[in-house]
CSV table of C-alpha atoms in Angstrom, one decimal:
chain,number,residue,atom,x,y,z
A,1,MET,CA,4.7,25.7,3.5
A,2,PHE,CA,4.2,25.1,7.3
A,3,ARG,CA,-0.2,23.3,6.4
A,4,PRO,CA,0.8,20.4,4.1
A,5,LEU,CA,3.3,19.2,6.3
A,6,THR,CA,0.9,19.8,9.4
A,7,ILE,CA,-2.0,17.8,8.0
A,8,ALA,CA,0.6,14.9,6.3
A,9,ARG,CA,2.1,13.4,9.1
A,10,ILE,CA,-1.2,14.1,11.1
A,11,ARG,CA,-2.8,11.1,8.3
A,12,ALA,CA,0.4,8.8,8.5
A,13,ALA,CA,-0.2,8.9,12.5
A,14,ARG,CA,-3.4,8.4,11.7
A,15,ASP,CA,-2.6,5.1,9.1
A,16,LYS,CA,0.2,4.1,11.7
A,17,TRP,CA,-1.9,4.1,15.2
A,18,GLY,CA,-6.0,3.6,13.6
A,19,PRO,CA,-8.1,3.1,16.2
A,20,LEU,CA,-5.6,4.5,19.4
A,21,PHE,CA,-5.2,8.1,17.5
A,22,GLN,CA,-8.9,8.9,16.8
A,23,PHE,CA,-8.6,7.9,21.3
A,24,LEU,CA,-5.8,10.5,21.7
A,25,LEU,CA,-8.1,13.4,19.6
A,26,GLY,CA,-10.5,13.1,21.3
A,27,LEU,CA,-8.6,13.4,25.1
A,28,ALA,CA,-7.2,16.2,23.4
A,29,ILE,CA,-10.4,17.8,22.0
A,30,MET,CA,-11.7,17.2,25.2
A,31,CYS,CA,-8.9,18.8,27.5
A,32,VAL,CA,-9.4,21.7,24.3
A,33,ILE,CA,-13.2,22.3,25.7
A,34,PHE,CA,-11.7,22.0,29.8
A,35,ALA,CA,-9.9,24.6,29.3
A,36,ALA,CA,-11.8,26.9,27.5
A,37,GLY,CA,-14.4,26.9,30.0
A,38,LEU,CA,-11.5,27.2,32.5
A,39,CYS,CA,-10.1,30.4,31.1
A,40,VAL,CA,-14.2,31.6,30.1
A,41,PHE,CA,-15.8,31.1,33.5
A,42,MET,CA,-11.8,32.7,35.1
A,43,TYR,CA,-11.7,35.6,33.1
A,44,VAL,CA,-15.3,36.5,32.2
A,45,GLU,CA,-17.1,35.2,34.5
A,46,GLY,CA,-14.5,36.1,37.5
A,47,TRP,CA,-14.1,32.9,39.1
A,48,SER,CA,-11.6,31.4,40.9
A,49,PHE,CA,-9.6,29.0,39.9
A,50,VAL,CA,-11.2,26.2,41.8
A,51,GLU,CA,-14.8,26.8,41.3
A,52,SER,CA,-14.2,27.6,37.4
A,53,PHE,CA,-12.8,23.7,37.4
A,54,TYR,CA,-15.9,22.5,40.0
A,55,MET,CA,-18.2,24.0,37.8
A,56,MET,CA,-15.9,23.0,34.4
A,57,VAL,CA,-16.1,18.5,35.8
A,58,ILE,CA,-20.1,19.1,36.8
A,59,THR,CA,-21.1,20.2,33.6
A,60,LEU,CA,-19.1,17.6,31.6
A,61,SER,CA,-19.8,14.7,33.6
A,62,THR,CA,-23.7,15.8,33.1
A,63,VAL,CA,-23.5,15.3,36.9
A,64,GLY,CA,-26.8,17.1,37.4
A,65,PHE,CA,-25.3,19.4,41.0
A,66,GLY,CA,-26.4,23.5,41.2
A,67,GLU,CA,-24.0,25.9,39.3
A,68,VAL,CA,-21.6,27.8,41.7
A,69,HIS,CA,-22.9,30.7,41.2
A,70,PRO,CA,-25.4,32.6,39.0
A,71,LEU,CA,-24.3,32.6,35.6
A,72,SER,CA,-24.6,35.6,32.9
A,73,ASP,CA,-26.3,35.0,29.6
A,74,ARG,CA,-23.5,34.8,27.6
A,75,ALA,CA,-21.9,32.5,30.8
A,76,ARG,CA,-25.4,30.1,30.0
A,77,VAL,CA,-25.5,29.6,26.4
A,78,PHE,CA,-21.8,29.1,27.1
A,79,THR,CA,-22.0,26.2,29.2
A,80,SER,CA,-24.9,25.0,26.9
A,81,LEU,CA,-22.2,24.9,24.5
A,82,ILE,CA,-19.4,22.9,27.0
A,83,ILE,CA,-22.6,20.2,27.0
A,84,ILE,CA,-23.5,19.6,23.7
A,85,CYS,CA,-19.4,19.3,22.6
A,86,GLY,CA,-18.0,18.2,26.2
A,87,VAL,CA,-21.6,14.8,25.4
A,88,GLY,CA,-20.5,14.4,22.1
A,89,ASN,CA,-17.5,14.0,21.8
A,90,PHE,CA,-17.6,12.2,25.5
A,91,ALA,CA,-19.6,10.1,23.6
A,92,TYR,CA,-16.3,9.3,20.4
A,93,ILE,CA,-14.0,8.6,23.0
A,94,VAL,CA,-16.2,5.7,24.2
A,95,GLY,CA,-16.8,4.7,21.3
A,96,SER,CA,-13.0,4.6,19.8
A,97,PHE,CA,-11.5,2.7,23.3
A,98,SER,CA,-14.6,0.2,22.6
A,99,ARG,CA,-13.3,-0.3,19.1
A,100,MET,CA,-10.5,-0.5,19.8
A,101,LEU,CA,-10.9,-3.3,22.8
A,102,VAL,CA,-13.5,-4.9,19.8
A,103,ASP,CA,-10.5,-4.9,17.3
A,104,GLY,CA,-7.9,-6.4,18.9
A,105,HIS,CA,-5.7,-2.8,18.3
A,106,LEU,CA,-5.3,-2.1,22.0
A,107,HIS,CA,-4.1,-6.0,22.2
A,108,ASN,CA,-2.3,-5.4,19.2
A,109,LEU,CA,-0.4,-1.6,20.2
A,110,LEU,CA,0.8,-3.0,23.6
A,111,TRP,CA,2.2,-6.2,21.9
A,112,ARG,CA,4.0,-4.7,19.2
A,113,ARG,CA,5.2,-2.1,21.6
A,114,ARG,CA,6.9,-5.4,23.4
A,115,VAL,CA,8.2,-6.2,20.7
A,116,GLN,CA,10.0,-3.5,20.4
A,117,ARG,CA,11.9,-3.0,23.4
A,118,ARG,CA,13.0,-6.8,22.6
A,119,ILE,CA,14.4,-4.9,18.9
A,120,ASP,CA,16.0,-2.5,21.4
A,121,LYS,CA,18.6,-4.2,22.9
A,122,LEU,CA,19.7,-7.0,20.2
A,123,GLU,CA,23.0,-6.1,19.3
A,124,ASN,CA,24.7,-8.1,15.9
A,125,HIS,CA,21.0,-9.4,15.0
A,126,TYR,CA,19.9,-11.0,11.8
A,127,ILE,CA,17.8,-8.6,10.2
A,128,VAL,CA,15.5,-10.1,7.3
A,129,CYS,CA,13.1,-8.3,4.8
A,130,GLY,CA,10.2,-10.8,4.2
A,131,TYR,CA,8.5,-14.1,5.0
A,132,GLY,CA,7.6,-16.2,2.8
A,133,ARG,CA,8.8,-18.2,0.9
A,134,ILE,CA,12.4,-17.9,1.2
A,135,GLY,CA,12.5,-15.6,4.3
A,136,SER,CA,11.0,-18.1,5.9
A,137,VAL,CA,13.0,-20.6,4.7
A,138,VAL,CA,16.0,-18.0,5.5
A,139,VAL,CA,14.3,-16.9,9.8
A,140,GLN,CA,13.9,-21.3,10.2
A,141,GLU,CA,17.4,-21.9,9.8
A,142,ILE,CA,19.7,-18.6,11.2
A,143,LEU,CA,17.1,-19.8,14.4
A,144,LYS,CA,18.4,-22.8,15.0
A,145,ALA,CA,22.0,-20.8,16.2
A,146,THR,CA,20.9,-18.1,17.6
A,147,GLN,CA,17.4,-16.7,18.0
A,148,ASP,CA,19.1,-12.6,17.9
A,149,VAL,CA,16.4,-12.3,14.2
A,150,VAL,CA,14.2,-9.3,13.5
A,151,VAL,CA,11.2,-10.3,10.9
A,152,ILE,CA,10.0,-7.6,8.0
A,153,GLU,CA,6.8,-8.2,7.1
A,154,ASN,CA,3.5,-6.1,5.7
A,155,LYS,CA,1.2,-8.9,4.6
A,156,PRO,CA,-1.4,-9.5,6.6
A,157,HIS,CA,-1.5,-13.3,6.9
A,158,LEU,CA,2.4,-13.5,7.3
A,159,VAL,CA,2.6,-10.9,10.1
A,160,GLU,CA,-0.4,-13.4,11.7
A,161,LEU,CA,1.7,-16.4,11.2
A,162,LEU,CA,4.8,-15.0,12.8
A,163,LYS,CA,2.7,-13.8,16.1
A,164,ARG,CA,1.6,-17.8,16.3
A,165,GLU,CA,5.2,-18.9,16.1
A,166,GLY,CA,6.4,-15.8,18.6
A,167,ILE,CA,9.2,-14.6,15.3
A,168,MET,CA,10.2,-11.0,16.4
A,169,HIS,CA,9.0,-8.9,13.5
A,170,LEU,CA,7.8,-5.2,12.4
A,171,ALA,CA,4.8,-5.5,10.6
A,172,GLY,CA,5.7,-2.3,8.1
A,173,ASP,CA,7.3,-1.9,4.5
A,174,ALA,CA,10.7,-2.7,4.5
A,175,THR,CA,11.8,-0.2,2.3
A,176,SER,CA,11.1,2.4,4.6
A,177,ASP,CA,13.9,3.7,7.1
A,178,GLN,CA,11.9,4.7,9.6
A,179,VAL,CA,10.3,0.7,10.0
A,180,LEU,CA,14.4,-0.5,8.4
A,181,ILE,CA,15.6,1.8,11.6
A,182,GLU,CA,13.3,0.3,14.8
A,183,ALA,CA,14.7,-3.2,12.8
A,184,GLY,CA,17.7,-2.2,15.1
A,185,LEU,CA,19.6,-1.5,11.7
A,186,ARG,CA,22.2,0.5,12.9
A,187,ARG,CA,23.3,-2.6,15.5
A,188,ALA,CA,22.7,-5.2,13.6
A,189,LYS,CA,25.5,-7.3,11.9
A,190,SER,CA,23.3,-8.4,8.9
A,191,LEU,CA,20.6,-7.4,6.1
A,192,ILE,CA,18.4,-10.4,4.8
A,193,THR,CA,16.2,-8.7,2.0
A,194,ALA,CA,14.0,-11.7,0.2
A,195,LEU,CA,11.1,-9.6,-1.3
A,196,THR,CA,9.8,-11.2,-4.4
A,197,ASP,CA,9.8,-7.4,-6.3
A,198,GLU,CA,12.9,-7.0,-7.7
A,199,ALA,CA,13.3,-3.4,-6.8
A,200,SER,CA,11.7,-3.2,-3.8
A,201,ASN,CA,15.1,-6.0,-2.8
A,202,VAL,CA,17.3,-2.9,-4.5
A,203,TYR,CA,15.6,-0.5,-2.3
A,204,VAL,CA,16.2,-1.9,0.8
A,205,THR,CA,19.8,-2.8,-0.4
A,206,LEU,CA,20.8,1.0,-1.4
A,207,THR,CA,18.9,1.8,2.0
A,208,ALA,CA,20.5,0.0,4.7
A,209,ARG,CA,24.3,1.1,2.6
A,210,GLN,CA,23.2,4.3,2.8
A,211,ILE,CA,22.7,4.2,6.9
A,212,LYS,CA,24.5,1.6,7.9
A,213,PRO,CA,28.0,1.5,5.2
A,214,ASP,CA,29.6,-1.4,7.0
A,215,ILE,CA,26.7,-3.7,7.2
A,216,TYR,CA,26.7,-7.0,5.4
A,217,ILE,CA,23.4,-7.3,2.9
A,218,VAL,CA,22.6,-10.5,1.4
A,219,ALA,CA,19.9,-9.6,-1.8
A,220,ARG,CA,17.9,-12.2,-3.9
A,221,ALA,CA,17.4,-11.9,-7.2
A,222,ASN,CA,14.8,-13.9,-9.8
A,223,ASP,CA,17.4,-13.0,-12.9
A,224,ALA,CA,20.8,-13.2,-13.1
A,225,SER,CA,20.6,-10.0,-15.2
A,226,HIS,CA,19.8,-8.0,-12.0
A,227,ILE,CA,22.9,-10.1,-10.1
A,228,THR,CA,25.5,-7.0,-11.2
A,229,ARG,CA,22.0,-4.2,-10.5
A,230,LEU,CA,22.2,-5.5,-6.7
A,231,GLU,CA,25.4,-5.3,-6.3
A,232,PHE,CA,26.1,-1.7,-7.9
A,233,ALA,CA,22.6,-0.9,-5.3
A,234,GLY,CA,25.5,-2.4,-2.3
A,235,ALA,CA,24.1,-5.9,-1.7
A,236,ASP,CA,28.1,-8.2,-0.5
A,237,LYS,CA,25.8,-11.2,-1.9
A,238,VAL,CA,23.5,-12.5,-4.3
A,239,VAL,CA,21.6,-14.6,-4.4
A,240,LEU,CA,19.2,-17.0,-7.0
A,241,PRO,CA,17.2,-19.1,-4.7
A,242,HIS,CA,15.9,-21.2,-8.7
A,243,LEU,CA,19.6,-21.1,-9.4
A,244,ILE,CA,20.5,-23.0,-6.3
A,245,GLY,CA,17.6,-25.9,-6.0
A,246,GLY,CA,18.6,-27.1,-10.2
A,247,VAL,CA,22.2,-27.8,-9.0
A,248,ARG,CA,21.2,-28.9,-5.2
A,249,MET,CA,18.7,-31.4,-7.6
A,250,ALA,CA,21.8,-32.2,-11.0
A,251,SER,CA,23.7,-32.6,-7.5
A,252,THR,CA,21.8,-35.2,-5.4
A,253,VAL,CA,21.1,-37.0,-8.5
A,254,LEU,CA,24.8,-37.1,-10.3
A,255,ARG,CA,27.2,-37.3,-6.7
A,256,PRO,CA,24.1,-37.7,-4.3
A,257,THR,CA,26.7,-39.8,-1.3
A,258,VAL,CA,28.8,-36.3,-1.3
A,259,THR,CA,25.3,-34.0,-1.6
A,260,ASP,CA,24.2,-36.3,1.4
A,261,PHE,CA,26.9,-35.7,3.7
A,262,LEU,CA,27.4,-32.4,2.8
A,263,ASP,CA,23.1,-31.4,4.3
A,264,LEU,CA,24.2,-33.7,7.2
A,265,ALA,CA,27.2,-31.5,7.6
A,266,VAL,CA,26.1,-27.7,7.1
A,267,ARG,CA,22.7,-29.3,9.6
A,268,GLY,CA,24.6,-30.7,12.4
A,269,ASN,CA,22.2,-34.2,12.1
A,270,ILE,CA,25.1,-37.0,11.8
A,271,ASP,CA,28.3,-35.5,15.5
A,272,LEU,CA,30.2,-34.1,12.2
A,273,GLN,CA,29.1,-29.6,12.0
A,274,LEU,CA,31.1,-27.7,8.8
A,275,GLU,CA,31.2,-25.1,10.6
A,276,GLN,CA,33.9,-21.4,10.2
A,277,LEU,CA,35.7,-20.1,12.4
A,278,GLN,CA,36.8,-16.2,13.1
A,279,LEU,CA,41.1,-16.0,14.0
A,280,SER,CA,41.4,-12.9,15.8
A,281,ALA,CA,44.2,-10.3,15.9
A,282,ALA,CA,45.1,-12.3,19.5
A,283,SER,CA,44.2,-15.8,18.3
A,284,ARG,CA,47.0,-18.0,19.3
A,285,PHE,CA,47.1,-19.4,15.6
A,286,ILE,CA,48.5,-16.0,14.1
A,287,GLY,CA,52.5,-16.8,12.7
A,288,GLN,CA,51.8,-20.0,12.6
A,289,ASN,CA,51.5,-23.1,9.8
A,290,LEU,CA,48.6,-25.1,9.3
A,291,ALA,CA,51.6,-28.7,10.8
A,292,ASP,CA,53.1,-25.9,13.9
A,293,SER,CA,48.8,-25.2,15.0
A,294,HIS,CA,48.6,-28.3,16.0
A,295,ILE,CA,45.0,-28.1,15.1
A,296,ARG,CA,44.4,-31.4,14.1
A,297,GLN,CA,46.3,-33.3,17.4
A,298,ASP,CA,45.0,-31.4,19.4
A,299,PHE,CA,41.6,-30.4,18.4
A,300,ASP,CA,40.9,-33.0,15.8
A,301,LEU,CA,39.3,-31.2,13.6
A,302,ILE,CA,39.7,-31.3,9.6
A,303,ILE,CA,40.5,-27.1,7.8
A,304,VAL,CA,39.5,-27.8,4.3
A,305,ALA,CA,40.1,-24.1,3.2
A,306,ILE,CA,41.4,-20.4,4.6
A,307,LYS,CA,39.8,-17.7,3.3
A,308,ARG,CA,42.2,-14.6,3.9
A,309,GLY,CA,40.9,-11.4,4.9
A,310,THR,CA,42.3,-10.5,0.8
A,311,GLY,CA,39.0,-12.8,0.1
A,312,GLU,CA,41.7,-15.6,-1.4
A,313,LEU,CA,40.9,-18.2,-1.0
A,314,VAL,CA,43.2,-21.7,-0.3
A,315,PHE,CA,40.6,-25.0,-0.7
A,316,ASN,CA,43.4,-27.6,1.0
A,317,PRO,CA,46.2,-26.1,2.8
A,318,GLY,CA,49.2,-27.5,2.1
A,319,PRO,CA,51.3,-27.7,5.8
A,320,LYS,CA,53.3,-25.1,5.6
A,321,VAL,CA,50.5,-22.4,5.1
A,322,GLU,CA,51.2,-20.0,7.0
A,323,PHE,CA,48.0,-18.6,9.4
A,324,GLU,CA,46.8,-15.0,9.4
A,325,SER,CA,44.7,-12.2,11.0
A,326,GLY,CA,41.5,-11.4,9.6
A,327,ASP,CA,41.5,-15.1,8.5
A,328,THR,CA,38.4,-17.6,8.2
A,329,LEU,CA,39.2,-21.4,8.6
A,330,ILE,CA,36.5,-23.9,7.3
A,331,THR,CA,36.5,-27.2,9.1
A,332,VAL,CA,35.1,-30.0,9.6
A,333,GLY,CA,35.1,-31.3,13.1
A,334,ARG,CA,32.0,-32.3,16.1
A,335,PRO,CA,30.6,-29.7,17.6
A,336,GLU,CA,32.4,-29.5,21.4
A,337,ASP,CA,35.7,-29.8,19.9
A,338,LEU,CA,34.8,-26.4,17.0
A,339,ALA,CA,33.9,-25.5,21.5
A,340,ARG,CA,37.2,-25.7,22.4
A,341,ILE,CA,38.9,-24.5,20.0
A,342,ALA,CA,37.0,-21.2,20.2
A,343,GLU,CA,38.6,-20.4,23.1
A,344,PHE,CA,42.3,-19.9,21.0
A,345,LEU,CA,40.8,-17.7,18.5
């Protein structure tokens, strides 16, 4: 039972670290050879530690200095084996290190360690699984609001694209528990799984929900019949990109002015923004109705709808509708007015 587990770990390390694994393996073998030589010279030949250490150094370095003490026949045989194994292993180490430099593995490893340190410092960030046609759009939209986004992608050409664009990412399989944890899943605010493979989205959703039960998960589906499956797996919201695209195209034809207005408001290309505001328990608006809060007069904001903590939506709330803790206000206003009201929420 122990041996297969050890072999599996070695193979996993080899696949993960590549040439670096070979380099470290060569160093480990060299240390074993050096330690074995020390023991032989000290306990078989009876030399001191310093003499044995010096003998091993001049033997492995092949500098050609004389022997510390005359060697017995068995010590000469053993020294010959040390020279053969040591020189061969040294050539192996040099070859592995040269391969790392030529192929860029050392640079990639150091770069990944820097990125991992940045990810480890993130709190309440966003994780996007997949940087394809849908995932790339999601990432670019999130980047307009915050830089705290981590992408998980395993396709080499997309990984290289992420690196060129300077986007924090991990090159790996999003269905792997370890990769999700390295992306900071336990500290993340939300996870979006936009993988092309439907089964992978289900697996990522299940894994993320198990690791962090309270995370908000948005999953991509390719067919309406799969929505229930993803929701059962733990997705808070399931999105069908082709359905949204079709509805948007139809709305552009049927209601072009409304569609253009919403697009400009959401994207912030005009001095008007559609935003959601979360009311905390300490907000001054708790217990007040819409008329008494003077949000329209003091902040020049329009309350389009209120989403209650229970999930209930109140559209076009009247003046007597009271605010409750946990409410989310869907508002329209200028960015500076939205910034002013933020301190009272």
